[in-house]
Coordinates of C-alpha atoms in Angstrom, one line a residue:
X1 CA 103.2 -142.1 -41.9
X2 CA 106.2 -144.3 -40.9
X3 CA 107.3 -146.5 -43.8
X4 CA 110.7 -147.6 -42.5
X5 CA 113.1 -146.7 -39.8
X6 CA 116.8 -146.4 -40.0
X7 CA 119.3 -148.0 -37.6
X8 CA 119.1 -146.0 -34.4
X9 CA 121.9 -143.4 -33.8
X10 CA 123.2 -145.6 -31.0
X11 CA 123.7 -148.5 -33.5
X12 CA 125.5 -146.3 -36.0
X13 CA 127.8 -144.8 -33.4
X14 CA 128.7 -148.2 -32.0
X15 CA 129.1 -149.7 -35.5
X16 CA 131.7 -147.1 -36.6
X17 CA 133.5 -147.2 -33.3
X18 CA 133.7 -151.0 -33.3
X19 CA 134.8 -151.2 -36.9
X20 CA 137.8 -149.0 -36.3
X21 CA 139.5 -152.1 -34.9
X22 CA 137.5 -155.0 -36.2
X23 CA 138.0 -158.5 -34.8
X24 CA 139.1 -161.1 -37.3
X25 CA 137.8 -164.6 -37.2
X26 CA 140.0 -167.6 -38.0
X27 CA 137.1 -170.1 -37.9
X28 CA 136.4 -171.4 -41.4
X29 CA 133.7 -173.9 -40.6
X30 CA 131.1 -172.7 -38.0
X31 CA 129.2 -169.4 -38.4
X32 CA 130.2 -166.6 -36.1
X33 CA 126.6 -166.0 -35.3
X34 CA 123.3 -168.0 -35.4
X35 CA 120.2 -166.0 -35.5
X36 CA 116.9 -167.6 -34.7
X37 CA 113.8 -165.7 -35.7
X38 CA 110.4 -166.7 -34.5
X39 CA 107.4 -164.9 -35.9
X40 CA 104.5 -165.1 -33.4
X41 CA 101.3 -166.5 -35.0
X42 CA 102.6 -166.8 -38.5
X43 CA 100.6 -169.1 -40.8
X44 CA 102.6 -170.8 -43.6
X45 CA 100.3 -169.2 -46.2
X46 CA 101.4 -165.7 -45.2
X47 CA 104.6 -166.5 -47.2
X48 CA 102.6 -167.4 -50.3
X49 CA 99.5 -165.2 -49.9
X50 CA 101.4 -162.0 -49.5
X51 CA 104.4 -163.0 -51.7
X52 CA 103.7 -160.4 -54.4
X53 CA 103.6 -157.6 -51.7
X54 CA 107.1 -158.5 -50.4
X55 CA 110.3 -156.8 -51.5
X56 CA 113.4 -158.6 -52.6
X57 CA 115.5 -158.3 -49.5
X58 CA 113.4 -159.9 -46.7
X59 CA 111.3 -163.1 -47.0
X60 CA 112.0 -163.4 -50.7
X61 CA 115.8 -163.2 -50.1
X62 CA 115.7 -166.0 -47.6
X63 CA 113.5 -168.1 -49.9
X64 CA 115.7 -167.4 -52.9
X65 CA 119.1 -167.8 -51.3
X66 CA 118.3 -170.3 -48.6
X67 CA 116.2 -173.4 -48.0
X68 CA 112.4 -173.4 -47.7
X69 CA 110.7 -176.3 -45.8
X70 CA 107.2 -175.8 -47.2
X71 CA 105.5 -178.6 -45.1
X72 CA 106.7 -177.8 -41.6
X73 CA 104.3 -178.5 -38.7
X74 CA 104.1 -178.5 -34.9
X75 CA 103.9 -182.0 -33.6
X76 CA 101.9 -181.5 -30.4
X77 CA 99.0 -179.8 -28.7
X78 CA 98.7 -177.0 -27.5
X79 CA 100.0 -174.7 -30.2
X80 CA 100.7 -171.7 -27.9
X81 CA 103.5 -169.1 -27.5
X82 CA 105.3 -170.5 -24.5
X83 CA 105.3 -174.2 -25.7
X84 CA 106.1 -173.1 -29.2
X85 CA 109.3 -171.1 -28.3
X86 CA 110.4 -173.7 -25.9
X87 CA 110.0 -176.5 -28.5
X88 CA 111.8 -174.7 -31.3
X89 CA 114.9 -174.3 -29.2
X90 CA 114.8 -177.6 -27.2
X91 CA 114.0 -179.8 -30.1
X92 CA 111.4 -181.5 -28.0
X93 CA 107.8 -181.2 -27.0
X94 CA 105.9 -180.2 -23.8
X95 CA 105.9 -183.9 -22.9
X96 CA 109.5 -183.5 -22.0
X97 CA 110.4 -179.8 -21.7
X98 CA 107.4 -179.2 -19.4
X99 CA 106.1 -175.9 -20.8
X100 CA 102.6 -177.2 -21.3
X101 CA 101.0 -173.8 -21.9
X102 CA 101.5 -170.1 -21.5
X103 CA 100.1 -170.7 -18.0
X104 CA 98.7 -173.8 -16.4
X105 CA 97.2 -175.1 -13.1
X106 CA 100.0 -176.4 -10.9
X107 CA 98.8 -179.6 -9.2
X108 CA 101.3 -179.2 -6.3
X109 CA 100.9 -175.5 -5.6
X110 CA 97.2 -175.6 -6.3
X111 CA 97.3 -172.4 -8.3
X112 CA 97.8 -171.2 -11.8
X113 CA 101.5 -170.5 -12.8
X114 CA 103.0 -168.5 -15.6
X115 CA 105.5 -170.3 -17.9
X116 CA 108.3 -167.9 -17.1
X117 CA 107.1 -166.2 -13.9
X118 CA 109.6 -166.3 -11.1
X119 CA 108.9 -164.3 -7.8
X120 CA 112.3 -165.4 -6.4
X121 CA 114.1 -162.9 -8.6
X122 CA 113.9 -159.2 -9.2
X123 CA 113.1 -157.0 -12.1
X124 CA 116.0 -155.2 -13.8
X125 CA 115.3 -151.9 -15.4
X126 CA 112.0 -151.2 -13.8
X127 CA 110.5 -151.2 -10.3
X128 CA 107.4 -153.1 -11.2
X129 CA 107.0 -156.9 -11.4
X130 CA 107.2 -157.2 -15.2
X131 CA 110.8 -158.3 -14.9
X132 CA 110.3 -161.2 -12.5
X133 CA 110.9 -163.8 -15.2
X134 CA 113.3 -166.7 -15.7
X135 CA 113.4 -170.1 -17.5
X136 CA 113.2 -172.1 -14.2
X137 CA 110.1 -174.0 -15.4
X138 CA 111.8 -175.2 -18.5
X139 CA 113.0 -178.7 -17.7
X140 CA 115.5 -179.2 -20.5
X141 CA 118.3 -177.5 -22.4
X142 CA 118.0 -175.4 -25.5
X143 CA 120.6 -175.6 -28.3
X144 CA 121.8 -172.2 -27.1
X145 CA 122.5 -173.8 -23.7
X146 CA 124.4 -176.5 -25.4
X147 CA 126.4 -174.0 -27.4
X148 CA 127.3 -172.2 -24.1
X149 CA 128.5 -175.5 -22.6
X150 CA 130.4 -176.5 -25.7
X151 CA 132.2 -173.2 -25.9
X152 CA 133.0 -173.1 -22.2
X153 CA 130.8 -170.0 -21.9
X154 CA 132.6 -168.1 -24.5
X155 CA 129.8 -168.1 -27.0
X156 CA 127.2 -165.5 -26.1
X157 CA 123.4 -166.0 -26.1
X158 CA 121.0 -163.1 -26.2
X159 CA 117.2 -163.3 -26.3
X160 CA 114.9 -160.4 -27.6
X161 CA 111.2 -160.2 -27.8
X162 CA 108.3 -157.8 -26.9
X163 CA 107.0 -160.8 -24.9
X164 CA 109.0 -162.0 -21.9
X165 CA 108.4 -165.7 -22.7
X166 CA 109.5 -165.1 -26.3
X167 CA 112.8 -163.9 -25.0
X168 CA 113.4 -166.1 -22.0
X169 CA 112.5 -169.6 -23.3
X170 CA 114.6 -169.5 -26.5
X171 CA 117.6 -168.1 -24.7
X172 CA 117.6 -171.0 -22.2
X173 CA 119.1 -171.3 -18.8
X174 CA 122.6 -170.1 -19.4
X175 CA 121.9 -167.0 -21.5
X176 CA 124.0 -163.9 -21.0
X177 CA 120.8 -161.9 -21.3
X178 CA 117.2 -161.9 -22.3
X179 CA 115.4 -158.6 -22.9
X180 CA 111.7 -157.9 -23.3
X181 CA 109.6 -154.7 -23.8
X182 CA 107.8 -153.2 -20.8
X183 CA 105.1 -150.8 -22.1
X184 CA 102.6 -148.9 -19.9
X185 CA 103.9 -145.5 -19.0
X186 CA 107.6 -146.5 -19.4
X187 CA 108.1 -147.9 -22.9
X188 CA 111.5 -149.5 -22.1
X189 CA 113.5 -152.7 -22.5
X190 CA 114.0 -154.7 -19.3
X191 CA 115.4 -157.9 -17.9
X192 CA 115.7 -159.8 -14.6
X193 CA 118.3 -160.7 -12.0
X194 CA 118.4 -164.3 -13.5
X195 CA 120.7 -162.7 -16.1
X196 CA 122.2 -159.5 -14.5
X197 CA 122.1 -157.1 -11.6
X198 CA 121.7 -154.0 -13.8
X199 CA 121.2 -153.3 -17.5
X200 CA 124.3 -152.9 -19.6
X201 CA 125.2 -149.3 -20.7
X202 CA 124.1 -149.9 -24.3
X203 CA 120.5 -150.8 -23.1
X204 CA 120.4 -147.9 -20.7
X205 CA 121.5 -145.6 -23.6
X206 CA 118.9 -147.2 -25.9
X207 CA 116.1 -146.6 -23.3
X208 CA 117.3 -143.1 -22.6
X209 CA 116.9 -142.1 -26.2
X210 CA 113.1 -142.7 -25.9
X211 CA 113.2 -144.1 -29.4
X212 CA 109.8 -145.8 -28.9
X213 CA 108.0 -142.4 -28.8
X214 CA 108.5 -141.9 -32.5
X215 CA 106.2 -144.8 -33.2
X216 CA 103.3 -143.2 -31.4
X217 CA 102.1 -141.7 -34.7
X218 CA 99.5 -142.6 -37.3
X219 CA 99.4 -146.3 -38.4
X220 CA 98.2 -146.3 -41.9
X221 CA 98.8 -148.8 -44.7
X222 CA 102.3 -148.9 -46.1
X223 CA 100.9 -149.1 -49.6
X224 CA 97.6 -147.8 -51.0
X225 CA 95.0 -149.9 -49.2
X226 CA 93.3 -150.6 -52.6
X227 CA 96.3 -152.8 -53.5
X228 CA 95.7 -155.0 -50.5
X229 CA 93.8 -157.6 -52.4
X230 CA 95.1 -160.5 -50.4
X231 CA 92.9 -159.7 -47.4
X232 CA 89.2 -159.0 -46.6
X233 CA 87.3 -155.7 -46.5
X234 CA 88.8 -153.1 -44.1
X235 CA 85.4 -152.5 -42.5
X236 CA 83.8 -155.8 -41.4
X237 CA 82.2 -157.4 -38.4
X238 CA 85.1 -159.7 -37.5
X239 CA 87.6 -157.3 -36.0
X240 CA 87.9 -155.8 -32.5
X241 CA 90.1 -152.7 -33.0
X242 CA 91.2 -150.2 -30.3
X243 CA 89.3 -148.6 -27.4
X244 CA 88.4 -145.0 -28.4
X245 CA 87.9 -145.7 -32.0
X246 CA 84.5 -146.5 -33.4
X247 CA 85.6 -148.8 -36.2
X248 CA 88.5 -151.2 -36.8
X249 CA 89.6 -149.4 -39.9
X250 CA 92.7 -147.6 -41.1
X251 CA 94.2 -145.1 -40.2
X252 CA 94.9 -145.4 -36.4
X253 CA 96.0 -142.2 -34.6
X254 CA 98.1 -144.1 -32.0
X255 CA 99.1 -141.0 -29.9
X256 CA 95.4 -140.2 -29.4
X257 CA 94.5 -143.8 -28.6
X258 CA 97.4 -144.7 -26.3
X259 CA 95.8 -143.6 -23.0
X260 CA 92.8 -145.8 -23.6
X261 CA 94.9 -148.7 -24.7
X262 CA 97.7 -149.3 -22.2
X263 CA 100.0 -146.4 -23.0
X264 CA 103.1 -147.7 -24.8
X265 CA 101.5 -151.2 -24.9
X266 CA 99.4 -150.1 -27.8
X267 CA 102.5 -150.3 -29.9
X268 CA 102.6 -154.1 -29.4
X269 CA 99.3 -154.4 -31.3
X270 CA 100.5 -152.5 -34.3
X271 CA 103.1 -153.2 -37.1
X272 CA 105.4 -150.7 -35.2
X273 CA 106.0 -153.3 -32.4
X274 CA 108.1 -155.2 -34.9
X275 CA 110.0 -152.0 -35.7
X276 CA 110.9 -151.7 -32.0
X277 CA 112.2 -155.3 -31.9
X278 CA 114.4 -154.7 -35.0
X279 CA 115.7 -151.5 -33.6
X280 CA 116.7 -153.2 -30.4
X281 CA 118.1 -156.3 -32.1
X282 CA 120.4 -154.2 -34.2
X283 CA 121.5 -152.3 -31.1
X284 CA 122.1 -155.7 -29.4
X285 CA 124.2 -157.0 -32.3
X286 CA 126.6 -154.2 -31.8
X287 CA 126.3 -153.5 -28.1
X288 CA 127.0 -157.2 -27.3
X289 CA 129.7 -157.6 -30.0
X290 CA 127.9 -160.5 -31.5
X291 CA 129.6 -162.5 -34.2
X292 CA 132.8 -160.7 -33.9
X293 CA 135.2 -163.7 -33.2
X294 CA 135.7 -167.4 -34.0
X295 CA 133.3 -168.5 -31.2
X296 CA 129.7 -168.9 -32.3
X297 CA 127.2 -166.6 -30.7
X298 CA 123.4 -167.0 -30.7
X299 CA 120.8 -164.2 -31.1
X300 CA 117.2 -165.3 -30.5
X301 CA 114.7 -162.8 -31.9
X302 CA 110.9 -163.1 -31.6
X303 CA 108.5 -160.8 -33.4
X304 CA 105.3 -160.7 -31.2
X305 CA 103.3 -157.9 -32.9
X306 CA 102.1 -160.3 -35.5
X307 CA 100.3 -162.3 -32.8
X308 CA 98.8 -159.2 -31.1
X309 CA 97.5 -158.0 -34.5
X310 CA 96.2 -161.4 -35.4
X311 CA 94.3 -161.7 -32.0
X312 CA 92.8 -158.3 -32.5
X313 CA 92.0 -158.2 -36.2
X314 CA 92.0 -161.8 -37.4
X315 CA 94.1 -163.6 -40.0
X316 CA 92.2 -162.2 -43.0
X317 CA 92.4 -158.5 -42.1
X318 CA 94.0 -155.6 -43.8
X319 CA 95.9 -155.0 -40.6
X320 CA 97.6 -158.4 -40.7
X321 CA 98.5 -157.9 -44.4
X322 CA 100.1 -154.5 -43.6
X323 CA 101.8 -155.9 -40.6
X324 CA 103.5 -158.6 -42.7
X325 CA 104.4 -156.1 -45.5
X326 CA 106.2 -154.0 -42.8
X327 CA 107.7 -157.0 -41.1
X328 CA 109.3 -157.9 -44.5
X329 CA 110.9 -154.5 -44.5
X330 CA 112.2 -155.1 -41.0
X331 CA 113.7 -158.4 -42.0
X332 CA 115.4 -156.7 -44.9
X333 CA 116.8 -154.2 -42.5
X334 CA 117.9 -156.9 -40.0
X335 CA 119.7 -158.9 -42.8
X336 CA 121.5 -155.8 -44.0
X337 CA 122.6 -155.1 -40.5
X338 CA 123.9 -158.7 -40.2
X339 CA 125.6 -158.4 -43.6
X340 CA 127.4 -155.2 -42.6
X341 CA 128.4 -156.0 -39.1
X342 CA 129.0 -159.8 -39.1
X343 CA 129.6 -160.5 -42.8
X344 CA 127.4 -162.1 -45.5
X345 CA 128.9 -165.5 -45.1
X346 CA 129.6 -165.4 -41.4
X347 CA 126.1 -166.1 -40.0
X348 CA 123.4 -168.6 -40.2
X349 CA 119.7 -167.8 -39.7
X350 CA 116.4 -169.6 -39.4
X351 CA 112.9 -168.3 -39.4
X352 CA 109.8 -170.0 -38.2
X353 CA 106.7 -169.4 -36.0
X354 CA 105.6 -170.5 -32.6
X355 CA 102.1 -171.4 -34.0
X356 CA 99.8 -170.3 -36.7
X357 CA 96.1 -169.4 -36.2
X358 CA 92.5 -170.2 -37.3
X359 CA 90.4 -167.8 -39.4
X360 CA 87.7 -165.9 -37.4
X361 CA 85.0 -168.5 -36.9
X362 CA 82.2 -165.9 -37.5
X363 CA 83.8 -165.2 -40.9
X364 CA 84.1 -169.0 -41.7
X365 CA 80.4 -169.4 -40.8
X366 CA 79.6 -166.6 -43.3
X367 CA 81.1 -168.7 -46.1
X368 CA 79.5 -171.9 -44.9
X369 CA 82.5 -173.6 -43.4
X370 CA 81.8 -175.4 -40.1
X371 CA 83.0 -173.2 -37.3
X372 CA 81.8 -171.6 -34.1
X373 CA 82.3 -170.7 -30.4
X374 CA 82.3 -172.7 -27.3
X375 CA 80.0 -172.0 -24.3
X376 CA 82.2 -173.1 -21.4
X377 CA 79.8 -171.8 -18.8
X378 CA 76.9 -173.9 -20.1
X379 CA 79.2 -176.9 -20.5
X380 CA 80.5 -176.5 -17.0
X381 CA 77.0 -176.4 -15.5
X382 CA 76.1 -179.6 -17.3
X383 CA 79.4 -181.3 -16.3
X384 CA 79.0 -180.3 -12.6
X385 CA 75.5 -181.7 -12.6
X386 CA 76.9 -185.0 -14.0
X387 CA 79.6 -185.2 -11.3
X388 CA 76.9 -184.6 -8.6
X389 CA 74.6 -187.3 -10.0
X390 CA 77.4 -189.8 -10.7
X391 CA 79.8 -189.3 -7.8
X392 CA 77.7 -187.3 -5.3
X393 CA 80.3 -184.5 -5.4
X394 CA 81.2 -181.7 -7.9
X395 CA 84.2 -181.1 -5.5
X396 CA 86.0 -183.8 -7.4
X397 CA 86.7 -181.1 -10.0
X398 CA 89.7 -179.1 -8.8
X399 CA 90.4 -177.0 -11.9
X400 CA 89.3 -176.7 -15.6
X401 CA 91.6 -174.8 -17.9
X402 CA 93.4 -175.1 -21.2
X403 CA 90.9 -177.7 -22.4
X404 CA 91.9 -179.9 -19.4
X405 CA 90.1 -181.1 -16.3
X406 CA 92.2 -181.5 -13.1
X407 CA 90.6 -183.8 -10.5
X408 CA 91.1 -183.6 -6.7
X409 CA 93.0 -186.8 -6.5
X410 CA 93.1 -186.7 -2.7
X411 CA 89.3 -186.5 -2.5
X412 CA 89.0 -189.3 -5.1
X413 CA 91.1 -191.5 -2.8
X414 CA 89.2 -190.4 0.3
X415 CA 85.9 -191.3 -1.3
X416 CA 87.2 -194.7 -2.1
X417 CA 86.9 -194.2 -5.8
X418 CA 89.4 -195.5 -8.4
X419 CA 91.0 -192.7 -10.4
X420 CA 91.1 -194.6 -13.7
X421 CA 87.4 -195.4 -13.5
X422 CA 86.5 -191.8 -12.6
X423 CA 88.5 -190.6 -15.6
X424 CA 86.9 -193.0 -18.0
X425 CA 83.3 -192.2 -16.8
X426 CA 84.1 -188.5 -17.5
X427 CA 85.5 -189.3 -21.0
X428 CA 82.3 -191.2 -21.8
X429 CA 80.2 -188.3 -20.6
X430 CA 82.1 -185.5 -22.3
X431 CA 82.3 -187.1 -25.7
X432 CA 78.6 -186.6 -26.0
X433 CA 78.7 -182.8 -25.5
X434 CA 78.3 -180.5 -28.4
X435 CA 81.4 -179.5 -30.3
X436 CA 83.6 -182.0 -28.4
X437 CA 85.8 -183.7 -31.1
X438 CA 87.8 -186.0 -28.9
X439 CA 88.4 -186.8 -25.2
X440 CA 91.2 -188.7 -23.6
X441 CA 92.2 -189.5 -20.0
X442 CA 95.6 -189.1 -18.5
X443 CA 95.7 -192.9 -17.9
X444 CA 95.2 -193.4 -21.7
X445 CA 97.9 -190.9 -22.5
X446 CA 100.3 -192.7 -20.0
X447 CA 99.6 -196.2 -21.0
X448 CA 99.0 -196.2 -24.8
X449 CA 101.2 -195.2 -27.7
X450 CA 99.8 -193.1 -30.6
X451 CA 101.8 -192.5 -33.7
X452 CA 99.4 -190.6 -35.9
X453 CA 96.6 -188.1 -35.7
X454 CA 95.2 -185.8 -33.0
X455 CA 95.9 -188.5 -30.4
X456 CA 99.6 -188.5 -31.1
X457 CA 99.7 -184.6 -30.9
X458 CA 97.9 -184.7 -27.6
X459 CA 100.4 -187.3 -26.3
X460 CA 103.4 -185.2 -27.3
X461 CA 101.9 -182.3 -25.4
X462 CA 101.0 -184.4 -22.4
X463 CA 103.3 -184.0 -19.4
X464 CA 102.7 -186.7 -16.8
X465 CA 103.5 -184.4 -13.8
X466 CA 101.9 -181.2 -15.1
X467 CA 99.0 -182.0 -17.3
X468 CA 95.4 -182.7 -16.3
X469 CA 93.4 -185.8 -15.8
X470 CA 91.2 -185.2 -18.9
X471 CA 92.2 -183.7 -22.2
X472 CA 89.5 -182.3 -24.4
X473 CA 89.8 -181.5 -28.2
X474 CA 87.1 -179.1 -29.5
X475 CA 85.7 -179.5 -33.0
X476 CA 87.7 -178.0 -35.8
X477 CA 87.5 -174.2 -36.0
X478 CA 85.5 -174.0 -32.7
X479 CA 87.2 -171.8 -30.2
X480 CA 86.7 -170.2 -26.8
X481 CA 87.2 -166.6 -27.8
X482 CA 85.2 -163.4 -28.5
X483 CA 83.5 -163.2 -31.9
X484 CA 86.0 -160.7 -33.1
X485 CA 89.7 -161.5 -33.7
X486 CA 91.1 -165.0 -33.6
X487 CA 93.2 -167.4 -31.7
X488 CA 95.1 -170.7 -31.8
X489 CA 96.0 -173.7 -29.8
X490 CA 94.7 -176.8 -31.6
X491 CA 96.4 -179.6 -33.5
X492 CA 94.6 -178.9 -36.8
X493 CA 96.6 -177.7 -39.8
X494 CA 95.5 -174.1 -39.5
X495 CA 97.4 -174.0 -36.2
X496 CA 100.3 -176.4 -36.9
X497 CA 101.4 -175.4 -40.4
X498 CA 104.1 -172.7 -40.1
X499 CA 107.1 -171.5 -42.2
X500 CA 110.6 -172.8 -41.8
X501 CA 113.3 -171.0 -43.7
X502 CA 117.1 -171.6 -43.3
X503 CA 119.5 -169.1 -44.7
X504 CA 123.2 -168.3 -44.6
X505 CA 126.5 -170.0 -43.9
X506 CA 126.3 -173.8 -44.2
X507 CA 122.8 -173.8 -45.7
X508 CA 121.9 -175.3 -49.1
X509 CA 119.7 -173.5 -51.6
X510 CA 116.4 -175.2 -52.4
X511 CA 113.0 -176.2 -51.1
X512 CA 111.1 -179.3 -50.1
X513 CA 107.5 -180.5 -49.5
X514 CA 108.8 -183.4 -47.3
X515 CA 107.1 -183.1 -43.9
X516 CA 109.4 -181.5 -41.3
X517 CA 108.5 -180.9 -37.7
X518 CA 109.3 -178.0 -35.4
X519 CA 111.4 -180.3 -33.1
X520 CA 113.9 -180.8 -36.1
X521 CA 115.2 -177.2 -35.9
X522 CA 117.3 -177.5 -32.7
X523 CA 119.0 -180.7 -33.8
X524 CA 119.7 -179.2 -37.2
X525 CA 121.4 -176.2 -35.6
X526 CA 123.3 -178.4 -33.2
X527 CA 124.5 -180.6 -36.2
X528 CA 125.6 -177.5 -38.1
X529 CA 127.6 -176.3 -35.0
X530 CA 129.0 -179.8 -34.2
X531 CA 127.7 -179.5 -30.6
X532 CA 125.6 -181.9 -28.4
X533 CA 121.9 -182.0 -29.1
X534 CA 119.6 -180.4 -26.4
X535 CA 119.4 -183.0 -23.7
X536 CA 115.8 -184.2 -24.4
X537 CA 115.6 -183.5 -28.1
X538 CA 113.5 -185.9 -30.2
X539 CA 113.9 -184.2 -33.6
X540 CA 116.2 -185.2 -36.3
X541 CA 118.8 -183.0 -38.2
X542 CA 117.5 -182.0 -41.6
X543 CA 120.6 -183.2 -43.6
X544 CA 119.2 -182.0 -46.9
X545 CA 119.2 -178.4 -45.5
X546 CA 123.0 -178.5 -44.6
X547 CA 125.8 -178.2 -47.1

């Protein structure tokens, strides 16, 4: 059973060689390095619910020595991975940065597009298409971009994540590199020609060591499972598990299960995926010489396994508890690496999440909380019948996805219909459907101003060029998902309330319950560095966080 991992041999070798002639910084104000940590699908209550399971050097150290914003929320819908990472680093919402989902229907191309997919470039490090990614659909700058501009390109930016979008979007347009994990039969870290023509030597060496194979072992609980009292029963009806194993219960023999679960991709859906990210981040720290001179560098790290585990097992599972106990160990390892290589008072770090998650609706039903599952097929049949009866054509529906309806606007015009009237007729129809909480039209989103409630969150996520004609909000805790595992995406507190911790140079010690928003992070980092805010930022610097 793996309980912790040491810094890879590559890191130690580079560490000692680099420190034979250490660089000396003369900068007494700005940190040498800003580290942004995004934990994918982390609910705020994971800080408090698992608090007694954490050691002193990870989450608790950040909370004890740094600043804890206890009432931090996303301020838009949809709460998804792509929009979340983009919003954290741009200081704005999908309304302005344009990343309206992980993927969405493109009204011009008439096809679904992926938020970072880019067929105009090539993969680097692999021959398959997994590397054809770039930030070209991100309309605005990140604070990492602004730091690159401010430092005349001298300050480096490196993005790292198991997920391509978790590496690409935070790093921004001008990054030196973004790296993500390609599983399958290869189990390597890759990039794209947006950043480089070939992987640097330190990445090639890291991949050549095949360090990922050591994690294809048994995944058992870090502590005695009987001490995991902060989560539900290990054997229950609310978890999916892995192909090839009859029950979603510990332990999991990963080497035996890998062939039926995507090869090395199985590691993403275990706590060991976070070990991989920490290993690679520590190697990048040294391989890229981050934080070694007076010009501020930025390292954007996203931990994705928490999301994969949450989707698979749900937010009340033993698996999610174990994943966070192990993540805490990884954070301690990362902080120690930063202390040793950059210096304790030479870096600034923030930790947040790209969204939270709802409890498994089937479980909520079992404890008599309103919740359930959406039947989209049934709803679509009813809706198509309405369109035939009302407008004599179901062809007016061009696409339905992401709780949005896209109309065929050319056909609307050809048929002599008024777009606004068609939209309003649909709104009045859909609001009567089961488990539809609210419905709004694109016209309403474009012509009205909402300042509070779900309406305001929808509006901040509505992009006039990219979003649909109709926006639908399902009832609280009603999701379109299998009855095992869980998901996210709404504007309710279970999806919007996420941690926000600041730590390190220039940061006050303390905590607050004043409401903060995810879009405040980038302006706060920009204010700390004395650089321009990202060009479409709407958030405000959190003055009470800064010394």
